XYZ file of C-alpha atoms in Angstrom:
627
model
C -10.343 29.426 1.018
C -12.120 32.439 0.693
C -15.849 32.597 -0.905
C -14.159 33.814 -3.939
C -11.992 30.955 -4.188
C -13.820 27.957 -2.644
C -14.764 25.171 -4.942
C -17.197 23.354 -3.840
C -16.088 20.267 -6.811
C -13.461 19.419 -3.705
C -15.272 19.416 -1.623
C -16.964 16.628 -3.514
C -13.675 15.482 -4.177
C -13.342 15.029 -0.357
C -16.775 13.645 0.243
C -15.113 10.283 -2.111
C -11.981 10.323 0.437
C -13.822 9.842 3.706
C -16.508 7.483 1.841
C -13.733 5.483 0.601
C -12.549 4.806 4.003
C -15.757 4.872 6.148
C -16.531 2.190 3.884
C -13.174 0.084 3.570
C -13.422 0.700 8.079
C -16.698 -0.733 8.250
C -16.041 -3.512 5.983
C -12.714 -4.420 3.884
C -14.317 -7.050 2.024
C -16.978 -4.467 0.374
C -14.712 -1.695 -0.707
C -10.227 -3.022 -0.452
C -8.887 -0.039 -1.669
C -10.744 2.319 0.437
C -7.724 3.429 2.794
C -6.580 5.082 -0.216
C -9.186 7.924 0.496
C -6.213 9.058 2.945
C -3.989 9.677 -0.318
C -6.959 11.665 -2.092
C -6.511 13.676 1.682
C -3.165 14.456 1.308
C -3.601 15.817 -2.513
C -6.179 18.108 -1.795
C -4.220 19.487 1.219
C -1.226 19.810 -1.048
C -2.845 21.666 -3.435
C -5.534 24.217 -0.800
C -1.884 24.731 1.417
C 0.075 25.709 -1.626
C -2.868 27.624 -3.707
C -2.829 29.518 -0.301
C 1.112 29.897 0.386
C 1.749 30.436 -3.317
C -1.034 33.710 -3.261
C 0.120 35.289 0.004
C 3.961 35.048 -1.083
C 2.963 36.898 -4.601
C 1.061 39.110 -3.032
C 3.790 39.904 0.062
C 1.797 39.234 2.690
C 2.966 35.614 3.650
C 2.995 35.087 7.449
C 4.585 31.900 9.087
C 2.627 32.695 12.273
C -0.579 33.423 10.302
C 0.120 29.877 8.571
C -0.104 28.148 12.004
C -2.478 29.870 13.344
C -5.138 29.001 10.799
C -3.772 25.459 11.068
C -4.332 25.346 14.285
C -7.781 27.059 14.309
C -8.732 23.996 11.685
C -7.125 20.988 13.263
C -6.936 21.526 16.642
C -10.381 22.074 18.223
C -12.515 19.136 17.089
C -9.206 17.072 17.641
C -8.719 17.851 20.952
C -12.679 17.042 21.146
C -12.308 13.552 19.660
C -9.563 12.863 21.694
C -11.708 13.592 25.189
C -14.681 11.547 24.375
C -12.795 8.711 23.427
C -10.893 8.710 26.247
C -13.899 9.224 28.611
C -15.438 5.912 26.730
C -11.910 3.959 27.352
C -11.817 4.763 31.148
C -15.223 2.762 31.136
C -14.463 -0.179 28.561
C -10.607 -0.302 27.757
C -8.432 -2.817 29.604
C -5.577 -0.890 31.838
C -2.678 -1.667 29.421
C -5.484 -0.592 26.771
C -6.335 2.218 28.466
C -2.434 3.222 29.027
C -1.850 2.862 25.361
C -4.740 5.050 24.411
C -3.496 8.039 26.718
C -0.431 8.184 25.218
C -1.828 7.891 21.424
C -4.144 10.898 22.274
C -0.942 12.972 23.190
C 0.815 11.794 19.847
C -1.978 12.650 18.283
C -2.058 16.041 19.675
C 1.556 16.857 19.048
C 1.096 15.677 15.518
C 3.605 12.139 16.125
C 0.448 9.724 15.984
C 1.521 7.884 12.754
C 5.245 7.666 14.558
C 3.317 5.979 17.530
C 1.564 3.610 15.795
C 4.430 1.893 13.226
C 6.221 1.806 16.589
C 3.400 0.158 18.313
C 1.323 -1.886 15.821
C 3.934 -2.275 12.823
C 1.849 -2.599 10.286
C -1.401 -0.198 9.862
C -3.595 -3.909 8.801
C -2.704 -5.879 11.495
C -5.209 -7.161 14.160
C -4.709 -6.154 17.143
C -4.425 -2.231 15.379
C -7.983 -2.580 14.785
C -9.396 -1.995 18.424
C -6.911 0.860 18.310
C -9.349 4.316 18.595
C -7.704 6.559 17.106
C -5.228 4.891 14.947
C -6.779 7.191 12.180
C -4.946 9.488 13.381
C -1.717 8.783 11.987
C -2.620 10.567 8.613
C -2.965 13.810 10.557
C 0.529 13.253 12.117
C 1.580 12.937 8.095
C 0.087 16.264 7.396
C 1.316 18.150 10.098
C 4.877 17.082 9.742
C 4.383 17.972 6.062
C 2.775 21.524 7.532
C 6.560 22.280 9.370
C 8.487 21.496 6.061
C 6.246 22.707 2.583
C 5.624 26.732 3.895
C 9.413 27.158 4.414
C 10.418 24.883 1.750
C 8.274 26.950 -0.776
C 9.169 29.925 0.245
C 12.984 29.866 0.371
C 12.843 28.493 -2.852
C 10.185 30.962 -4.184
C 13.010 33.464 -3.073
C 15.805 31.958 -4.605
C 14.394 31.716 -8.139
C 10.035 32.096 -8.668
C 11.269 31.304 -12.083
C 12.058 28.112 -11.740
C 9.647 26.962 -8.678
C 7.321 24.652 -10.533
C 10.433 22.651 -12.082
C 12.665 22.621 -9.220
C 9.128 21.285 -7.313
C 8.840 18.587 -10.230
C 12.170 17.060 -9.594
C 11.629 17.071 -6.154
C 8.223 14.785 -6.312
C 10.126 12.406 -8.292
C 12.885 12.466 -6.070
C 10.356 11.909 -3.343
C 8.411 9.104 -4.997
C 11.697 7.000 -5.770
C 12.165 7.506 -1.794
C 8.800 5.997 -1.246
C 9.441 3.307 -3.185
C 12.267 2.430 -1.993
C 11.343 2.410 1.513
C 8.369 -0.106 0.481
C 11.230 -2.434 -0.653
C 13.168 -2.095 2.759
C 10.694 -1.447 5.558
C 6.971 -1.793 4.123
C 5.471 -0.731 7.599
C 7.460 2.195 8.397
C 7.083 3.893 4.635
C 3.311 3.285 5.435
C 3.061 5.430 8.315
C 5.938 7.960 7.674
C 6.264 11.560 5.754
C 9.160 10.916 3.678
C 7.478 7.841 2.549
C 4.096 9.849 2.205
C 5.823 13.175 1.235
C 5.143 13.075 -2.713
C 1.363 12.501 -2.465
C 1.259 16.164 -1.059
C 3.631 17.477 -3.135
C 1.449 16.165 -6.258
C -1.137 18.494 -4.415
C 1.649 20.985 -4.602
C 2.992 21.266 -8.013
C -1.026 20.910 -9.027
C -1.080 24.319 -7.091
C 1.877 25.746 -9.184
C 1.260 24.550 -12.362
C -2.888 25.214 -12.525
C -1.807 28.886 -12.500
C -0.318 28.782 -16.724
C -2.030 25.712 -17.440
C -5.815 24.565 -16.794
C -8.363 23.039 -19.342
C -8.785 25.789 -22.473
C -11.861 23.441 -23.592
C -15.145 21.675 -22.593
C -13.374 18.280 -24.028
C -10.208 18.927 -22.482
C -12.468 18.984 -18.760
C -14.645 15.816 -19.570
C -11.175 13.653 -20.582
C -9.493 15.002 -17.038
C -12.722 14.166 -15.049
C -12.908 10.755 -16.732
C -9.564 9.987 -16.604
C -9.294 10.804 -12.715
C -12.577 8.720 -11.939
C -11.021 5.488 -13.795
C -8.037 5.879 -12.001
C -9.930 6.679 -8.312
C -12.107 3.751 -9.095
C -9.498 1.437 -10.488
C -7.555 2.103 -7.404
C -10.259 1.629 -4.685
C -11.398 -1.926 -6.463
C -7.282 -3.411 -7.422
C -5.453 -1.848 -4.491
C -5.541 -3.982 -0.654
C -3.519 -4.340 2.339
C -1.494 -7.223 0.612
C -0.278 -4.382 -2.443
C 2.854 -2.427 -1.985
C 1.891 0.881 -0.659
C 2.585 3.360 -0.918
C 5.224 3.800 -3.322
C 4.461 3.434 -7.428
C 1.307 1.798 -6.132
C 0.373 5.509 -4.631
C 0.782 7.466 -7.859
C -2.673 5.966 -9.421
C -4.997 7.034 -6.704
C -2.938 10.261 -5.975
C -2.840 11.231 -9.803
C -7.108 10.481 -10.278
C -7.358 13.173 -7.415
C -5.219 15.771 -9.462
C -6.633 15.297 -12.725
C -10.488 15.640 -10.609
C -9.265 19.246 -9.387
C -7.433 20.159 -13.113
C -10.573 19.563 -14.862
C -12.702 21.637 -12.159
C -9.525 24.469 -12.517
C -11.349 26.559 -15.218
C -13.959 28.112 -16.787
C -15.500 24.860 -17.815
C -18.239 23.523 -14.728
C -16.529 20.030 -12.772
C -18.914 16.523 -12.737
C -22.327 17.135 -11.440
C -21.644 14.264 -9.254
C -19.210 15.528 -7.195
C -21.073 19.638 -6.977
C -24.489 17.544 -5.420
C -25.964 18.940 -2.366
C -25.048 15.430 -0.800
C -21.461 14.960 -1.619
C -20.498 19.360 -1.462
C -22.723 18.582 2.632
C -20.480 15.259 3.147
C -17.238 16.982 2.033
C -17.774 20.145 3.830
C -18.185 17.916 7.658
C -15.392 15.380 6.038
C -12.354 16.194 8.838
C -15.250 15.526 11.438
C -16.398 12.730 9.741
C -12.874 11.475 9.477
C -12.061 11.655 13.662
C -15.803 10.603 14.344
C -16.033 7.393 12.617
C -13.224 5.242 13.259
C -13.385 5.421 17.304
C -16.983 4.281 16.958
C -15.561 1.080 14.835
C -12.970 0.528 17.306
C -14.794 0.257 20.235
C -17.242 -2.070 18.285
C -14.336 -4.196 17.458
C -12.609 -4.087 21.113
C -16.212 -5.191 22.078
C -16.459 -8.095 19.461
C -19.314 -6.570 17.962
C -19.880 -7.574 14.598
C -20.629 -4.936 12.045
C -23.393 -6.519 10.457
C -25.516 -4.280 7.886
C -27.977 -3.001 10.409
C -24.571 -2.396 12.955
C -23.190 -0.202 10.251
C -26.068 1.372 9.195
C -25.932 2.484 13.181
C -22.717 3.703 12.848
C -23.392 5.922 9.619
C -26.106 7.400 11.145
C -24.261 8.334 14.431
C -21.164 9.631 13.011
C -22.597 11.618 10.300
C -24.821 13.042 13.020
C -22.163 13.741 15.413
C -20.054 15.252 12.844
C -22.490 17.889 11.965
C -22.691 18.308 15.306
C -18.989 19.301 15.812
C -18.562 20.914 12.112
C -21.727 23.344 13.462
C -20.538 23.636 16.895
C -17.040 23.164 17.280
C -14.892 23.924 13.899
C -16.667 26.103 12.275
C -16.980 28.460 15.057
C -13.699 27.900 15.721
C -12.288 29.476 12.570
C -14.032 32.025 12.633
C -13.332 33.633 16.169
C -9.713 32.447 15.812
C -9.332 34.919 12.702
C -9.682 37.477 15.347
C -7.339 36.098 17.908
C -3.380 36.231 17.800
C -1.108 33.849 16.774
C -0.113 33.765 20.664
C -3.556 33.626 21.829
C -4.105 31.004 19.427
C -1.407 28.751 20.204
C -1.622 28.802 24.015
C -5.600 28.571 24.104
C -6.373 25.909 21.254
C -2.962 24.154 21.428
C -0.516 24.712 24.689
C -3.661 24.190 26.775
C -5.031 20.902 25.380
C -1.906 19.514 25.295
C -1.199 20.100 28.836
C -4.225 18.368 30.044
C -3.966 15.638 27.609
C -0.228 14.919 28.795
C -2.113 15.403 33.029
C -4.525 12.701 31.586
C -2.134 10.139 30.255
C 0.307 10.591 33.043
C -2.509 9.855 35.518
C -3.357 6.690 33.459
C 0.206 5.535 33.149
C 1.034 6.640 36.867
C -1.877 4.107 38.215
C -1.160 1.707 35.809
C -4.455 2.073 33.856
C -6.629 2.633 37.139
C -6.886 -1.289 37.061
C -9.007 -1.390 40.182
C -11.738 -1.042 37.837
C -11.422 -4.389 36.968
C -10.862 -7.758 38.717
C -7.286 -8.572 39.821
C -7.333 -11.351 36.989
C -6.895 -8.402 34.065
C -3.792 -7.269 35.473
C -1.711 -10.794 35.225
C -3.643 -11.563 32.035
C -2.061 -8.243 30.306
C 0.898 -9.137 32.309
C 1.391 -12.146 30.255
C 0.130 -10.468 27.000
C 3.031 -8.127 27.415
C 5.691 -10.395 27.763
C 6.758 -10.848 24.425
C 9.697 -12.876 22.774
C 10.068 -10.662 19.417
C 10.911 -7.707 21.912
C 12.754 -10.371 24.843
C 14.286 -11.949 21.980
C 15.323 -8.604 19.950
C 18.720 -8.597 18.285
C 18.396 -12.535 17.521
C 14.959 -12.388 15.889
C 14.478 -9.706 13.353
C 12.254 -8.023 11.296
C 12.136 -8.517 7.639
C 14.264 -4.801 6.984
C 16.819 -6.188 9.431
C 17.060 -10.008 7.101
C 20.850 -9.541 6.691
C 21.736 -9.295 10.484
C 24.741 -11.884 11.462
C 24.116 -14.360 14.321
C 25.246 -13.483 17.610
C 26.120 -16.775 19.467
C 26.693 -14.655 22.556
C 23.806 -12.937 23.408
C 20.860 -15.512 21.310
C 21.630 -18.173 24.190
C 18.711 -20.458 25.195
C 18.909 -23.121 27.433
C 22.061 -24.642 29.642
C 25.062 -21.963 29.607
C 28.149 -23.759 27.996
C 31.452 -22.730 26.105
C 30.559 -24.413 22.903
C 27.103 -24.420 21.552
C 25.045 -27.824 20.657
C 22.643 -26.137 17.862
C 20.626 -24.053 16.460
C 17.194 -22.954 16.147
C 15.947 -21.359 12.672
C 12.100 -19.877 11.626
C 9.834 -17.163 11.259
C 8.282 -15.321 14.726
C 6.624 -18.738 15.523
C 9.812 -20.076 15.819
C 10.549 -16.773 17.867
C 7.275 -17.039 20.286
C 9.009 -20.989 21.043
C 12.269 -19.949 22.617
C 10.829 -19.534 25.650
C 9.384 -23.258 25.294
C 13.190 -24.463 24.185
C 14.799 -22.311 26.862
C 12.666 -24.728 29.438
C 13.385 -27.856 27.666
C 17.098 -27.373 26.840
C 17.810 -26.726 30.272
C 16.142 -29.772 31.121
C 18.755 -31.800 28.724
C 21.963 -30.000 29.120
C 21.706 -28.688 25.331
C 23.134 -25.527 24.549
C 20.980 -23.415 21.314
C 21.445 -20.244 19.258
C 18.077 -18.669 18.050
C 18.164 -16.959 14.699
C 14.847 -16.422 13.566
C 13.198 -13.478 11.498
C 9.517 -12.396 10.734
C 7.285 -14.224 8.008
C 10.532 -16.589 6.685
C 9.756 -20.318 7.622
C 13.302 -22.135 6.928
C 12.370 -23.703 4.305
C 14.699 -23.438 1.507
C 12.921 -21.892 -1.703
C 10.554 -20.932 -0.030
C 8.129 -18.595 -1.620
C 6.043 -16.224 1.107
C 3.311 -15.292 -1.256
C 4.460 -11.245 -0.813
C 5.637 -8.476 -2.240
C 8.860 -9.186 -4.000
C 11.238 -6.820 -1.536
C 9.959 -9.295 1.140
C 10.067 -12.583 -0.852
C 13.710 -12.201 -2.017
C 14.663 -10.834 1.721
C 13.679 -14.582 2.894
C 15.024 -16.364 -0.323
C 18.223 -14.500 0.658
C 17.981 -15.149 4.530
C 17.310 -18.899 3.745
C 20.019 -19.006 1.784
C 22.725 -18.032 4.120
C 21.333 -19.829 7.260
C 21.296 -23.222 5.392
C 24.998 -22.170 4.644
C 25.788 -21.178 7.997
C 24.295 -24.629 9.399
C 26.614 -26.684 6.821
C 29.978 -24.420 7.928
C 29.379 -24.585 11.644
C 28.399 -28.645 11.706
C 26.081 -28.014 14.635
C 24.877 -31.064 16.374
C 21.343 -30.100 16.570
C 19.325 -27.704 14.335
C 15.542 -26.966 15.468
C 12.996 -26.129 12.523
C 10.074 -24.367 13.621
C 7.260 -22.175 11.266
C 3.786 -21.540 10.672
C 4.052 -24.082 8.629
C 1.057 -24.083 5.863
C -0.806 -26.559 3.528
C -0.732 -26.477 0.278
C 1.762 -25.403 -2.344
C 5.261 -26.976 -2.681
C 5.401 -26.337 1.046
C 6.097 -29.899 1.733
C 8.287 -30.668 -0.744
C 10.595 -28.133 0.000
C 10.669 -28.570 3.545
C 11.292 -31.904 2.907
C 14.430 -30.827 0.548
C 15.350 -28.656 3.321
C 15.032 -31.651 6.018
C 17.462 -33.514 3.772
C 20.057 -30.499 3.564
C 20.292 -30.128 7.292
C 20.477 -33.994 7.804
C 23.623 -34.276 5.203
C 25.471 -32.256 7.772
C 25.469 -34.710 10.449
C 22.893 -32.577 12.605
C 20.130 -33.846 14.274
C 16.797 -32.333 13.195
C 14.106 -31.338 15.572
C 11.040 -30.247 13.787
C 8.267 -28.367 15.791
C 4.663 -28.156 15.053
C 2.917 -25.111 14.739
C 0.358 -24.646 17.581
C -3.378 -24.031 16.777
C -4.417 -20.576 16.116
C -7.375 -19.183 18.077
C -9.002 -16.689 17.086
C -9.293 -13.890 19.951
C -7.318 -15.833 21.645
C -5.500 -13.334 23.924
C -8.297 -10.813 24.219
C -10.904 -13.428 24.595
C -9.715 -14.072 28.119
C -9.572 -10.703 28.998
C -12.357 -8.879 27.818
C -14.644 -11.985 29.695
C -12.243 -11.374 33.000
C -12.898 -7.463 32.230
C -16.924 -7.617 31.987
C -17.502 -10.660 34.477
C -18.828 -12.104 31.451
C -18.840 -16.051 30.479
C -17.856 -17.753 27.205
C -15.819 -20.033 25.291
C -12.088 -18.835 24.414
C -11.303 -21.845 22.791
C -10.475 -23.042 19.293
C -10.519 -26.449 17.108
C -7.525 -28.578 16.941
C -6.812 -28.947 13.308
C -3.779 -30.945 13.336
C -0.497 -30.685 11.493
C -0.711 -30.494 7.446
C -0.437 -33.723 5.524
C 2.706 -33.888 4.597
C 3.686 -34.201 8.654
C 3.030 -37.789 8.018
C 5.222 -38.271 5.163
C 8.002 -36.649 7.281
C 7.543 -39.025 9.799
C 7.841 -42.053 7.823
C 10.750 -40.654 5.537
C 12.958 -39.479 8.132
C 12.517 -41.826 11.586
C 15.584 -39.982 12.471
C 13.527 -36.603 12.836
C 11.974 -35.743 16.373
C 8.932 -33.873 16.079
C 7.937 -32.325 18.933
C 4.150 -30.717 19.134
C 3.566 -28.240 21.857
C -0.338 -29.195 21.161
C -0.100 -32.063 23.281
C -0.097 -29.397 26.376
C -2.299 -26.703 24.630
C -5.161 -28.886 23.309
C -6.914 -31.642 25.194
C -8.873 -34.155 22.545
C -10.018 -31.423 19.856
C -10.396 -28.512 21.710
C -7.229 -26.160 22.433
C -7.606 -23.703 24.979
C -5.192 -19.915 25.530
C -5.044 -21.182 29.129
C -3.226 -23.156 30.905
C -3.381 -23.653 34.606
C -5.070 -20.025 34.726
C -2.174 -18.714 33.084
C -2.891 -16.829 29.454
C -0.563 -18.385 26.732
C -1.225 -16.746 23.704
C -0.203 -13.093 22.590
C -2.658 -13.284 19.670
C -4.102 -15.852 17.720
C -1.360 -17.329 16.864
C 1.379 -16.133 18.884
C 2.425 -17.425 22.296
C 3.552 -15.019 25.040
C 6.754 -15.797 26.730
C 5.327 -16.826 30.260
C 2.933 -19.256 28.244
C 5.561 -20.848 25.715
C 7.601 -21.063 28.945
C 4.639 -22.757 30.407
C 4.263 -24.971 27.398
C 8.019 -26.265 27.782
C 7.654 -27.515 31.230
C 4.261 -29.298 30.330
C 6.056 -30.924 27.540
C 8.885 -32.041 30.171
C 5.953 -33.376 32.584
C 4.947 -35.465 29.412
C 8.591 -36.913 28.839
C 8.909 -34.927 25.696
C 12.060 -33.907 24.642
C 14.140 -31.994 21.841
């Protein structure tokens, strides 16, 4: 914005965004909601890209090239500056298969694809292993520059076609845009958390803002005040209610989204915006925000790939160093940066700041994927550790286990084989990914009998019928539904064996119901193999490697807990059932170990890899166990 423009309130405004989620990175517990800084993000750029599209196209001086050049004079240079020292930091501490990964993030990143990346990587944005992930953060840039190809065309055909109607015809569209988002929650919660048609409306709120402050901002002092308080309640509300377990973004998104646009409204006219957010402190931390934003969360990373707990004097560290290197970079890099590119051509621009960096970044990652990670860094042991890691049965096993989105796929009793190839198959094998993460265990031990099985399993569904997940409704009636038809399925077909296998918890009706469900498969004639959940350990794949990575000793392993209760009723109701518990290979007296024979066995904490569940069948068949 120019000086006459610039409002320092948003940059206030922005100073609450990146607080929110420095905060919410350091510590979820403290501060939930704090990821929905990124949606505060997205509203201001809405509104500062269309302020600035909507004035050049009125005044007939819009330029497409122009657009992209001072796009690229913003994003790209402290970017492409991140991007290098976190690299340079993972060729000393990342793992090879970490280090792979990274390179080819930092090139997503760069192309603006990082948030398309990551949901194909990681799935969902909260889940553990996305945590050691350096610059995951960058998938909200990938959002806006997707959204940067789309919005100056968009508005400007349509500013063509009828300037009259702009603001409506941009009204309808939001709408239209948040129903989308909603209903790609319902369907695939991961994916409409990472992608722009999911995110699309929170920037469009930004946008009609833009359109509509032009006939309509506050006329009086009271008018300001009830906008300011209204959009703090709702900020506030948001950042304490909202959490990685809510439905986001969707509905859910229109609360913290909203709170930003009423902020800028009341700050739109003559009347001054809230002290707080025009301090010296918050106007400072807004105006170094986008390098506070790609500073921070590689710092946090690498602490968490390290195992480092952020304790209060940790994070006090890490304020301290990313606030000072983002000064750093705002002084050095960016603001430099945009103000000799104003100079340069668009072509100038776009070769120099963005062909160039993407070049070397692509030379960089293809070096790191072409020697595997450069894994001579490390001893030979990291290599067959990751290979383990990476052998896993969701991605073996795709087609016959699915993803929640996917709950409605038929059984194929072609390709889902496991165990002894025959015409006609013996059984079954129904559950959730642990049930998944066992086939390679069931493979082993099937073969062993002659027994021919189908796996059918899906993400977070135990086969229990009834059964109640504890989420969000689209995923709750997607296993209500699932349950339903493989219990019907089991009673058509009249298999001879069905296997049952879950992370099966304590507590709740969980034991009643699997009980019920026990007796439904029994009534069919089948007999009913029911599979303990191994023990989770925490760290447990990463453990082994990071102490194999930095010749380092410690203890990887975790505390047998045992089976819940109601095991024990099962066992005495239904002498009939075999229960088969992999824990008899993983754990020795109470302590259960991710290694067996050298080997790694777990993927995660939970999760077994395929070469260790395999491993975990033919212990079982050493121990006479069978299905």
């Amino acid at each position: 914005m120019t000086s006459k423009q610039y409002r320092p309130d948003i940059d206030g405004l922005r100073a609450i965004a990146v607080i929110s989620v420095f905060i919410n990175h350091l510590s979820a517990s403290v501060l939930p909601g704090g990821f929905i800084g990124v949606d505060i993000f997205f509203v201001i750029s809405g509104f500062l890209i269309t302020s600035q599209i909507r004035k050049e196209i009125c005044e007939d001086n819009f330029s497409i090239k122009q657009f992209y050049k001072r796009r690229i004079n913003r994003i790209a240079p402290v970017l492409m500056l991140v991007l290098v020292v976190s690299l340079l930091v993972g060729v000393v501490l990342l793992s090879p298969s970490d280090l792979v990964r990274l390179g080819k993030s930092s090139i997503y990143s760069m192309i603006g694809l990082s948030n398309v990346f990551f949901w194909r990587e990681y799935g969902s944005y909260f889940a553990g292993n996305a945590a050691e992930a350096p610059l995951l953060h960058t998938w909200s840039l990938g959002v806006e520059e997707q959204f940067y190809l789309i919005w100056p065309l968009l508005t400007l055909l349509l500013f063509k076609l009828s300037r009259r109607y702009v603001l409506a015809i941009f009204g309808i569209l939001t709408i239209a845009a948040i129903a989308v988002s909603q209903m790609g929650v319902n369907i695939a919660a991961s994916a409409a958390y990472y992608l722009l048609p999911t995110r699309f409306f929170e920037l469009m709120i930004g946008g009609v803002l833009a359109l509509l402050i032009v006939h309509v901002q506050p006329t009086t002092k009271l008018q300001s005040q009830i906008s300011l308080v209204a959009g703090f309640v709702l900020i506030i509300g948001s950042l304490a209610l909202i959490g990685k377990s809510s439905p986001f973004p969707g509905i859910m998104a229109i609360w913290p989204c909203a709170g930003a646009a009423l902020l800028i409204w009341a700050g739109s006219g003559r009347f001054t915006s809230s002290r707080f957010l025009l301090s010296r402190p918050m106007v400072f931390i807004g105006l170094i925000s986008y390098s506070l934003y790609l500073w921070h969360w590689p710092i946090i990373a690498y602490l968490n790939y390290l195992n480092i707990v952020i304790s209060p004097i940790v994070g006090t560290g890490v304020v301290i160093v990313a606030v000072g290197l983002s000064w750093l970079s705002w002084k050095f890099v960016e603001t430099p940066m945009r103000r000799t590119g104003v100079s340069l051509s668009f072509s100038m621009v776009f070769a120099q700041r963005f062909c160039i960096p993407v070049i070397a970044l692509v030379s960089l990652g293809a070096a790191a994927a072409y020697t595997k990670g450069f894994p001579q860094r490390f001893d030979p042991r990291v290599v067959e550790f990751e290979t383990a890691l990476e052998s896993k049965p969701n991605i073996l096993r795709s087609g016959c286990h699915v993803p929640t989105a996917l709950y409605d796929t038929p059984p194929n009793e072609k390709k889902c084989r496991l165990g002894t190839e025959k015409s006609e198959l013996d059984g079954i094998l129904i559950g959730d990914s642990v049930a998944n993460h066992f086939t390679g265990m069931l493979d082993v031990m099937a073969k062993a009998q002659g027994i021919s099985l189908m796996d059918y399993t899906m993400d977070g569904c135990p086969p229990i019928l009834g059964y109640d997940t504890g989420k969000e409704p689209s995923y709750k009636e997607k296993c209500l539904k699932r349950n339903k038809a493989v219990y019907e399925k089991i009673k058509a077909a009249k298999y001879s064996r069905v296997v049952l296998a879950g992370n099966w918890t304590q507590g709740g009706r969980t034991g009643e119901q699997l009980i019920s469900s026990i007796e439904e498969v029994l009534q069919t004639g089948a007999k009913v193999t029911l599979i303990v959940t191994n023990e989770e350990i925490d760290r447990a794949g990463s453990c082994v490697i990071r102490h194999a990575m930095y010749e380092t000793s410690g203890n990887c392993e975790g505390v047998r807990q045992g089976p819940p209760a109601y095991f024990e009723e099962i066992a005495a109701r239904f002498p009939q059932v075999h229960i088969v518990d992999p824990n008899q290979v993983i754990c020795q007296a109470d302590r259960c170990s991710p290694v067996i024979d050298g080997k790694l066995i777990y993927r995660d904490k939970l999760h077994l890899n395929d070469i260790g569940s395999r491993l975990v069948g033919s212990g079982m068949l050493q121990r006479g166990q069978s299905l």
